[in-house]
PDB file of N, CA and C in Angstrom:
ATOM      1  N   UNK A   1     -87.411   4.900  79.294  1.00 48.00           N
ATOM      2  CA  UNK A   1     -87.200   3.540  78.835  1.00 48.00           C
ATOM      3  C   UNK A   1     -87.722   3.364  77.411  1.00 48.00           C
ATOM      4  N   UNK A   2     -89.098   3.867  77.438  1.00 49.00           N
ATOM      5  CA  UNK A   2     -89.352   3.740  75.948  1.00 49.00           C
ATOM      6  C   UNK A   2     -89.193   4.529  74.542  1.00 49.00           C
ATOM      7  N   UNK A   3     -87.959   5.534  75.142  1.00 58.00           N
ATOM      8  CA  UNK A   3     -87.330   6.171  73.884  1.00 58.00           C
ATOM      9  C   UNK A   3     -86.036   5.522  73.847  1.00 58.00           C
ATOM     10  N   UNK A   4     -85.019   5.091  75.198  1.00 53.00           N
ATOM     11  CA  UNK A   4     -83.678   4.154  74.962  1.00 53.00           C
ATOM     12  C   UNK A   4     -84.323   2.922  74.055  1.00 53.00           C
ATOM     13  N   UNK A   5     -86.018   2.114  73.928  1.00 51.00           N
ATOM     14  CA  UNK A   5     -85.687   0.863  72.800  1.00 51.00           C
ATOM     15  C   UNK A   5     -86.292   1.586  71.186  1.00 51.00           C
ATOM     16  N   UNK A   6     -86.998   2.973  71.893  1.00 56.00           N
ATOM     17  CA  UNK A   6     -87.189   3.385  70.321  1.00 56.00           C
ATOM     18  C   UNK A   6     -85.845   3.845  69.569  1.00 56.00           C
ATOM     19  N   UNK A   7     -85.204   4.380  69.995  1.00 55.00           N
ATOM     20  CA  UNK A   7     -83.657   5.085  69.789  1.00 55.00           C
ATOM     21  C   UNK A   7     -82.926   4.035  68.734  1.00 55.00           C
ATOM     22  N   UNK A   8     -83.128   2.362  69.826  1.00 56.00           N
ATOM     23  CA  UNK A   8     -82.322   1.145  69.240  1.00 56.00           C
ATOM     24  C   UNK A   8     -82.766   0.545  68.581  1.00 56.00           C
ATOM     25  N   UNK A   9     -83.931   0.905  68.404  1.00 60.00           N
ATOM     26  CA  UNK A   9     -84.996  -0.153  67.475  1.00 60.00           C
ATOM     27  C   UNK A   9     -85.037  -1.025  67.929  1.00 60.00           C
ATOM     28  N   UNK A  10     -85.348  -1.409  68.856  1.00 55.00           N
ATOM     29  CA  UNK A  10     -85.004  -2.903  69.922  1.00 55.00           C
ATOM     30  C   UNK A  10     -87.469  -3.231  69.985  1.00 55.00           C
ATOM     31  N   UNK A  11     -87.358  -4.349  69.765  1.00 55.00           N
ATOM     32  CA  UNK A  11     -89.082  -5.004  69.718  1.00 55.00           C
ATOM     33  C   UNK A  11     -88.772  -5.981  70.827  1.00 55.00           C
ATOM     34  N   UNK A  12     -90.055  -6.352  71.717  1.00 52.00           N
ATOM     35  CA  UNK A  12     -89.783  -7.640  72.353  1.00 52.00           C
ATOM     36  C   UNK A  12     -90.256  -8.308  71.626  1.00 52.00           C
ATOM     37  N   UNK A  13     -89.412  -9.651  71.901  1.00 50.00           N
ATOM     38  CA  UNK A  13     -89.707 -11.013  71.011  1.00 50.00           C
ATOM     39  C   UNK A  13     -91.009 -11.621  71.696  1.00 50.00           C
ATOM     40  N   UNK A  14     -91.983 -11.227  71.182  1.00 52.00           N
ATOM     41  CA  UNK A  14     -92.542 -12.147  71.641  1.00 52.00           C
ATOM     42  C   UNK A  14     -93.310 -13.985  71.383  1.00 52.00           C
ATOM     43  N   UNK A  15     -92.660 -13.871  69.994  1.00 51.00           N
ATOM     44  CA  UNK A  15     -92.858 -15.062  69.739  1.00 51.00           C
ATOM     45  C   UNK A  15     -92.331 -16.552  70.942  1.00 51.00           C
ATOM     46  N   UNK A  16     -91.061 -15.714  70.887  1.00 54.00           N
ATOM     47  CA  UNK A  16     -90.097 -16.967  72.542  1.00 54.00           C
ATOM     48  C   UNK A  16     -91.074 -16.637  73.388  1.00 54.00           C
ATOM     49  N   UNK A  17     -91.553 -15.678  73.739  1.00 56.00           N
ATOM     50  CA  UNK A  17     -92.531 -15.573  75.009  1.00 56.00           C
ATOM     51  C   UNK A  17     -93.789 -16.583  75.393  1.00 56.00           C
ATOM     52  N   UNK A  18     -94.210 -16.571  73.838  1.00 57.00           N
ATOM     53  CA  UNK A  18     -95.230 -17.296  73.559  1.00 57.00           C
ATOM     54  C   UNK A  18     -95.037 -18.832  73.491  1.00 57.00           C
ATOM     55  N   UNK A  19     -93.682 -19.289  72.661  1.00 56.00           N
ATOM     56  CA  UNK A  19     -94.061 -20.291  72.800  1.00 56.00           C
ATOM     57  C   UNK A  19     -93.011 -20.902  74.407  1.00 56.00           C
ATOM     58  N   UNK A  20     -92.578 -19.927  74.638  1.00 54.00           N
ATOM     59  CA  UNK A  20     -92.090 -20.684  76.399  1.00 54.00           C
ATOM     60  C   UNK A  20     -93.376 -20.740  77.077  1.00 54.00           C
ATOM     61  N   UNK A  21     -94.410 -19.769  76.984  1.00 60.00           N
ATOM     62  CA  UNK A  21     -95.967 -20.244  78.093  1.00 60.00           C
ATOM     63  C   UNK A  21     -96.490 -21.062  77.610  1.00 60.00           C
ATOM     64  N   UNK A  22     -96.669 -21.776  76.111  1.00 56.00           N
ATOM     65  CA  UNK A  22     -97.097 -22.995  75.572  1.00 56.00           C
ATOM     66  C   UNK A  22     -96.290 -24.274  75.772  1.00 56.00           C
ATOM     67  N   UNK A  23     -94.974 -24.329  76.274  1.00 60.00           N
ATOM     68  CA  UNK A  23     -94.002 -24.954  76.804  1.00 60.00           C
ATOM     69  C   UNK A  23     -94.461 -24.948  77.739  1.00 60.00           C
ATOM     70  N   UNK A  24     -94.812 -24.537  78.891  1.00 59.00           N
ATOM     71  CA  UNK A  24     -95.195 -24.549  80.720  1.00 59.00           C
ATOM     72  C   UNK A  24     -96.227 -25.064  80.540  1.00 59.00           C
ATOM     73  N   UNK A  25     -97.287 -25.007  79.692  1.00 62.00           N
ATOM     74  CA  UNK A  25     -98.774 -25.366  79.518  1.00 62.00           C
ATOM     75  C   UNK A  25     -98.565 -26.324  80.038  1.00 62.00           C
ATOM     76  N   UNK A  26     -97.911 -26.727  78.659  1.00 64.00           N
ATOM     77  CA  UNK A  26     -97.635 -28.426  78.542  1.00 64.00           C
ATOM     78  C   UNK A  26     -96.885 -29.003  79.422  1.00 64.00           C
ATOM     79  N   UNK A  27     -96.246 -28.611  80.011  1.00 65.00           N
ATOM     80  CA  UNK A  27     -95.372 -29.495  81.253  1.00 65.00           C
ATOM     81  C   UNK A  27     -95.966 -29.105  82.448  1.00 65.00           C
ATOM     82  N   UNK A  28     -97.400 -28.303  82.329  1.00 62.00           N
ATOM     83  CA  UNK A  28     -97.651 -28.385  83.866  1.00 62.00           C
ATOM     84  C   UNK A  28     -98.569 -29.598  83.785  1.00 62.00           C
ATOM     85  N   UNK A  29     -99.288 -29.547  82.390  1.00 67.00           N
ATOM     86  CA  UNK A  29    -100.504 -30.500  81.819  1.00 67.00           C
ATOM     87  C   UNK A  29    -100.227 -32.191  82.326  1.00 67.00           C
ATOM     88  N   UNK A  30     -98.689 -32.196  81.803  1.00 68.00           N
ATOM     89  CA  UNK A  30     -97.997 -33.710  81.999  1.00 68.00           C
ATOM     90  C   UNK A  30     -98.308 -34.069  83.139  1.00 68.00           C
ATOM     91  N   UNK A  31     -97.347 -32.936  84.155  1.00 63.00           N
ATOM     92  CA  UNK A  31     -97.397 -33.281  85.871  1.00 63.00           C
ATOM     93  C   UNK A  31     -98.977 -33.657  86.296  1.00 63.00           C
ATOM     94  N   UNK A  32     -99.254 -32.818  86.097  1.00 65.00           N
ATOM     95  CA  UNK A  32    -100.860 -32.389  86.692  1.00 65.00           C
ATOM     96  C   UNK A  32    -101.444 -34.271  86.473  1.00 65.00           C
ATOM     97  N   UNK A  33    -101.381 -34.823  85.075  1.00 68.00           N
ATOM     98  CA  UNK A  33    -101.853 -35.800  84.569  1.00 68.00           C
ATOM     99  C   UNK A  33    -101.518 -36.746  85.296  1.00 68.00           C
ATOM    100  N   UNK A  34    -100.289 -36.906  85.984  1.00 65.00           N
ATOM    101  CA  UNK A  34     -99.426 -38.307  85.729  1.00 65.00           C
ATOM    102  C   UNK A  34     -99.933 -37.899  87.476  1.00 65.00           C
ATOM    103  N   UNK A  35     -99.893 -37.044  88.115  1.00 63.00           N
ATOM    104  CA  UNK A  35    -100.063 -37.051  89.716  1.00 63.00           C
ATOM    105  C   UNK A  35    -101.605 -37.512  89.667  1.00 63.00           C
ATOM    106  N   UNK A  36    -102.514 -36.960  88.621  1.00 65.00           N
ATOM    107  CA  UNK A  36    -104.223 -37.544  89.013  1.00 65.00           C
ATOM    108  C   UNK A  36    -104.044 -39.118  89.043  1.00 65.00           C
ATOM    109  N   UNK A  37    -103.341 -39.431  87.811  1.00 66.00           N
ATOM    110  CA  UNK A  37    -103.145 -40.939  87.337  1.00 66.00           C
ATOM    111  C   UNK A  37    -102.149 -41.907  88.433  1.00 66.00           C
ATOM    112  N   UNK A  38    -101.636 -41.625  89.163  1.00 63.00           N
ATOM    113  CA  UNK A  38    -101.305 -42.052  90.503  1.00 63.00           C
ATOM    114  C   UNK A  38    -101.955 -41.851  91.254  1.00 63.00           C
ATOM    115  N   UNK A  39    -102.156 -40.993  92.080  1.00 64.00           N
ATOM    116  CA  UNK A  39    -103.771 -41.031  92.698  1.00 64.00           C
ATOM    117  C   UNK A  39    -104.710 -41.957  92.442  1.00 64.00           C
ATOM    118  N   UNK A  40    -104.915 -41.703  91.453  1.00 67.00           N
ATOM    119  CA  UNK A  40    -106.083 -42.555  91.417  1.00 67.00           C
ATOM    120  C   UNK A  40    -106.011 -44.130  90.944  1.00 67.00           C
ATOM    121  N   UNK A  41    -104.570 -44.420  91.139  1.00 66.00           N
ATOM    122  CA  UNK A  41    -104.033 -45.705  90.873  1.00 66.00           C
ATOM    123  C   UNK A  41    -103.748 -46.138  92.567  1.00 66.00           C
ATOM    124  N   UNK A  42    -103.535 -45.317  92.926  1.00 66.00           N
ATOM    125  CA  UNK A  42    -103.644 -45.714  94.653  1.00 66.00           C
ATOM    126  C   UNK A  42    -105.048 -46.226  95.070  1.00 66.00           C
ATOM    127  N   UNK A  43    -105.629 -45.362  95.215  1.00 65.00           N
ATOM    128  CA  UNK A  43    -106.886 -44.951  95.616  1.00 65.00           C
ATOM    129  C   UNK A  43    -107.663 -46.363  94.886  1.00 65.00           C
ATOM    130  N   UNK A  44    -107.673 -46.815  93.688  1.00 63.00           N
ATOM    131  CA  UNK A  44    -108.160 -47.870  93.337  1.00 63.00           C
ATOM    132  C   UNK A  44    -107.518 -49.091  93.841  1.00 63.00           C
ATOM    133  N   UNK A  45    -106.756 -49.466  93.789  1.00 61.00           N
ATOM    134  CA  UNK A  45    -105.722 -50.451  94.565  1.00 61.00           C
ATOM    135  C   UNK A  45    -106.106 -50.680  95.575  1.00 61.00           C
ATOM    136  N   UNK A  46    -106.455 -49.391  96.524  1.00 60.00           N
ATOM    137  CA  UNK A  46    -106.349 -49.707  98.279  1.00 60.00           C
ATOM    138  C   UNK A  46    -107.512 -49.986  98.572  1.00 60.00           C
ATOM    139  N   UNK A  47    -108.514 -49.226  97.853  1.00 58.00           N
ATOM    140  CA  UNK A  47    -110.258 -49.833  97.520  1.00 58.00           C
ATOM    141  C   UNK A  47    -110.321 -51.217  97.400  1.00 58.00           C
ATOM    142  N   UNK A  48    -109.854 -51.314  95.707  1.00 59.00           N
ATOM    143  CA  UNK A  48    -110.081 -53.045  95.710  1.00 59.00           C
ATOM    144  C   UNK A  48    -109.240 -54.269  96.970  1.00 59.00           C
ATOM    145  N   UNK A  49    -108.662 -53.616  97.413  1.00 59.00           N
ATOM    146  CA  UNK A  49    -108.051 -54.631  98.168  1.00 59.00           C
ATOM    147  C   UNK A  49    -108.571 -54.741  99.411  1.00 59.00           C
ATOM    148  N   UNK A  50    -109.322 -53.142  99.829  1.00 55.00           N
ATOM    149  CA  UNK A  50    -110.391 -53.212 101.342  1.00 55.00           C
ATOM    150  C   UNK A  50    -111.827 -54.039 100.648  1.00 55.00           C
ATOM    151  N   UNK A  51    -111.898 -54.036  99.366  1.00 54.00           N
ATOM    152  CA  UNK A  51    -113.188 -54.824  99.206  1.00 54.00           C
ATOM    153  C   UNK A  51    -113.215 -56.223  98.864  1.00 54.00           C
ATOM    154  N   UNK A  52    -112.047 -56.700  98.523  1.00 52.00           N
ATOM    155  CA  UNK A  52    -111.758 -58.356  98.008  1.00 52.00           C
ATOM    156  C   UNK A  52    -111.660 -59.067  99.400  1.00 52.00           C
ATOM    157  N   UNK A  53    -110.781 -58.148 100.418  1.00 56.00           N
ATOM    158  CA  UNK A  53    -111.395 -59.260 101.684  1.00 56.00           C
ATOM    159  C   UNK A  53    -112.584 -59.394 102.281  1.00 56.00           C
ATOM    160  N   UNK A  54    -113.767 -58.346 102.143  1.00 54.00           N
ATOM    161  CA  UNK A  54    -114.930 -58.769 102.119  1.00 54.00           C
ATOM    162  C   UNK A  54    -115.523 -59.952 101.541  1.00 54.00           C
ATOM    163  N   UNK A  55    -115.812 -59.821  99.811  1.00 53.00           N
ATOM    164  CA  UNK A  55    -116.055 -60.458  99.503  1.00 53.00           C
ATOM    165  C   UNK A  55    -116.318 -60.365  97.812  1.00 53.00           C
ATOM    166  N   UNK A  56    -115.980 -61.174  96.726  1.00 53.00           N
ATOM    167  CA  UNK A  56    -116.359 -61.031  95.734  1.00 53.00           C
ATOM    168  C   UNK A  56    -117.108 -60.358  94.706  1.00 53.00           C
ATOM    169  N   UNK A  57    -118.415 -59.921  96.070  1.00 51.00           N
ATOM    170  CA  UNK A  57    -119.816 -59.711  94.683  1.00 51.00           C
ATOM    171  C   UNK A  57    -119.411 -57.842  94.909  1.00 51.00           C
ATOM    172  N   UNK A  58    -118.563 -57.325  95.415  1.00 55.00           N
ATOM    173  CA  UNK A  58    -118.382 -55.877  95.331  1.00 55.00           C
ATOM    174  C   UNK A  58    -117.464 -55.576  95.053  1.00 55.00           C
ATOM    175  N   UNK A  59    -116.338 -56.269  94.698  1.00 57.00           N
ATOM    176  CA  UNK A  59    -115.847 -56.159  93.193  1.00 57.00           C
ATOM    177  C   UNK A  59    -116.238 -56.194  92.068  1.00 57.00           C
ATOM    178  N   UNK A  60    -117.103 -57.184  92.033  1.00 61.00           N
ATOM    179  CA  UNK A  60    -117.741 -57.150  90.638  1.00 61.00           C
ATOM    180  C   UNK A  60    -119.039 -56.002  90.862  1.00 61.00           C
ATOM    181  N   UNK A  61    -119.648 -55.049  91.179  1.00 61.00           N
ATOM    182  CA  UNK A  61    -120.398 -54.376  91.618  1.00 61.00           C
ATOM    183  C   UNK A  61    -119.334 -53.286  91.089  1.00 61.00           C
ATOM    184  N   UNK A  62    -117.894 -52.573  92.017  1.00 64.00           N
ATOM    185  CA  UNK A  62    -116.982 -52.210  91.753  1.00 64.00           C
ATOM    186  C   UNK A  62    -116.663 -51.865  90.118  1.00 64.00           C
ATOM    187  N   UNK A  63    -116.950 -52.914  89.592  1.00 68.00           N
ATOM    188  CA  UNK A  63    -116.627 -53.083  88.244  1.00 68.00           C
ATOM    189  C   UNK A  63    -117.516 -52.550  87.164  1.00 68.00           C
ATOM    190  N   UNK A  64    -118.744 -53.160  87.626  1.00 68.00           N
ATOM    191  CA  UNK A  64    -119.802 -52.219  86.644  1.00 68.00           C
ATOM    192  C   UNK A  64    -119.881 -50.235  87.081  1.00 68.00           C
ATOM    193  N   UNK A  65    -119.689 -49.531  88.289  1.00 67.00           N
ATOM    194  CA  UNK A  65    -119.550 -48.868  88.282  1.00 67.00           C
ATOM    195  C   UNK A  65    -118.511 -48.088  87.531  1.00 67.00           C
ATOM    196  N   UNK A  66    -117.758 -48.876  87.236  1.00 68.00           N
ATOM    197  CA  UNK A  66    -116.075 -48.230  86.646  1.00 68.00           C
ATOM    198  C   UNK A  66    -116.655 -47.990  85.480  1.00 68.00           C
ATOM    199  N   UNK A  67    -117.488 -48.785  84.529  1.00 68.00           N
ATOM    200  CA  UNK A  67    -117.837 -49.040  83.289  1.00 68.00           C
ATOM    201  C   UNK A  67    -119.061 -47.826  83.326  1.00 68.00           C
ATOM    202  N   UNK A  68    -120.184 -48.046  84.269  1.00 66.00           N
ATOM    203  CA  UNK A  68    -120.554 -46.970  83.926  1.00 66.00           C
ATOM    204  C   UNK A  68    -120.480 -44.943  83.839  1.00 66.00           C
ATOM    205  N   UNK A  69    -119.472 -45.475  85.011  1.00 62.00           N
ATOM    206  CA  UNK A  69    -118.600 -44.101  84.371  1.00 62.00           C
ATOM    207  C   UNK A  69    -117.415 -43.815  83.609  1.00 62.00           C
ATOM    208  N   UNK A  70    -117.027 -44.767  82.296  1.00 66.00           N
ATOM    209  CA  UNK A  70    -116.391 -44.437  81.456  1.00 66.00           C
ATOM    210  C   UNK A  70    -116.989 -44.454  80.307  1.00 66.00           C
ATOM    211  N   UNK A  71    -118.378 -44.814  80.111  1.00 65.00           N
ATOM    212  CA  UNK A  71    -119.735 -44.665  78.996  1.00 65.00           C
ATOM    213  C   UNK A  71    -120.038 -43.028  79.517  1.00 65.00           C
ATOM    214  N   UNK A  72    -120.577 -42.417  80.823  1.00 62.00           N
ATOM    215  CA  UNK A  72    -120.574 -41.538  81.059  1.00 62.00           C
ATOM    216  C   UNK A  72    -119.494 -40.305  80.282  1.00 62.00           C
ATOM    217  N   UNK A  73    -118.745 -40.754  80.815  1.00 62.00           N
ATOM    218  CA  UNK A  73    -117.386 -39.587  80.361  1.00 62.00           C
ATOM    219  C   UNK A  73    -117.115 -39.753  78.965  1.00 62.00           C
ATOM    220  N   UNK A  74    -117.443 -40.624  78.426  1.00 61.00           N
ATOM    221  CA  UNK A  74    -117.348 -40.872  76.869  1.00 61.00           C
ATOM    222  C   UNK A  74    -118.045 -40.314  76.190  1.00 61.00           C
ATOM    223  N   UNK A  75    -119.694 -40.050  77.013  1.00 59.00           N
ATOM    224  CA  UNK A  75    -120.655 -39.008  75.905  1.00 59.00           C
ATOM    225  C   UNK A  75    -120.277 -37.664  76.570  1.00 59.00           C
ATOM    226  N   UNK A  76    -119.795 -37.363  77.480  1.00 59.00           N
ATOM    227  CA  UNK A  76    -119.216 -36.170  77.417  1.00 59.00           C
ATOM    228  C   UNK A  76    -118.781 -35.605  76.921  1.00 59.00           C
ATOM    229  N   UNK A  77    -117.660 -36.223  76.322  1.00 59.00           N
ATOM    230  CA  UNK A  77    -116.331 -36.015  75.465  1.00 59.00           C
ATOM    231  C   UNK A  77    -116.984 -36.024  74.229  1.00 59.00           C
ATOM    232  N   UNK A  78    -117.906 -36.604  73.453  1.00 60.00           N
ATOM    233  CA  UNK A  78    -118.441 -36.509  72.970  1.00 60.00           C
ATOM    234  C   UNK A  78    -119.515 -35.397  72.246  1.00 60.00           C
ATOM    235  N   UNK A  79    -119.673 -34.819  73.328  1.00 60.00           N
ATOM    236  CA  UNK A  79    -120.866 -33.319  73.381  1.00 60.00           C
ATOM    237  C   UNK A  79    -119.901 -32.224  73.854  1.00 60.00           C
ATOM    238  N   UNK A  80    -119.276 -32.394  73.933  1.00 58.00           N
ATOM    239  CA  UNK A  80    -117.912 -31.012  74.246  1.00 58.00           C
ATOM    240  C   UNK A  80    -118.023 -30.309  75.358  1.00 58.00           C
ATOM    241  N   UNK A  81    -118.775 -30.900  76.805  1.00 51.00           N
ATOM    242  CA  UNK A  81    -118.717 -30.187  77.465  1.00 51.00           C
ATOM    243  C   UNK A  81    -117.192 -30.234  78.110  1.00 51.00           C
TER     244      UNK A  81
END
């Protein structure tokens, strides 16, 4: 095999190679994103709505937790872990 592409002078391309697995990256990246981001658009929904017929003060309880983990994840992002 590898004297029939030396013979033809034949190279694999691998530039298409490369950027078709940087193409998949990215479209697995999308999926991957948009399924957490439903999820967790459920999952919040069905929460707040098992906790509003309780009662008020755990939503708002609810709420400061949300906040403190998006200050959290913010100095994360921040420090590069």
């Amino acid at each position: 095999m590898y004297e029939l592409s030396s013979r033809l002078n034949l190279q694999p391309d691998t530039v298409e190679r490369s950027a078709h697995k940087l193409e998949w990256r990215g479209r697995f990246a999308k999926v991957t994103k948009a399924v957490s981001n439903l999820t967790a658009q459920a999952m919040s929904t069905s929460l707040k709505s098992v906790l509003d017929k309780e009662n008020n003060q755990t939503i708002e309880a609810l709420r400061m937790l949300q906040m403190k983990h998006r200050r959290r994840r913010r100095t994360i992002g921040m420090r590069g872990y």
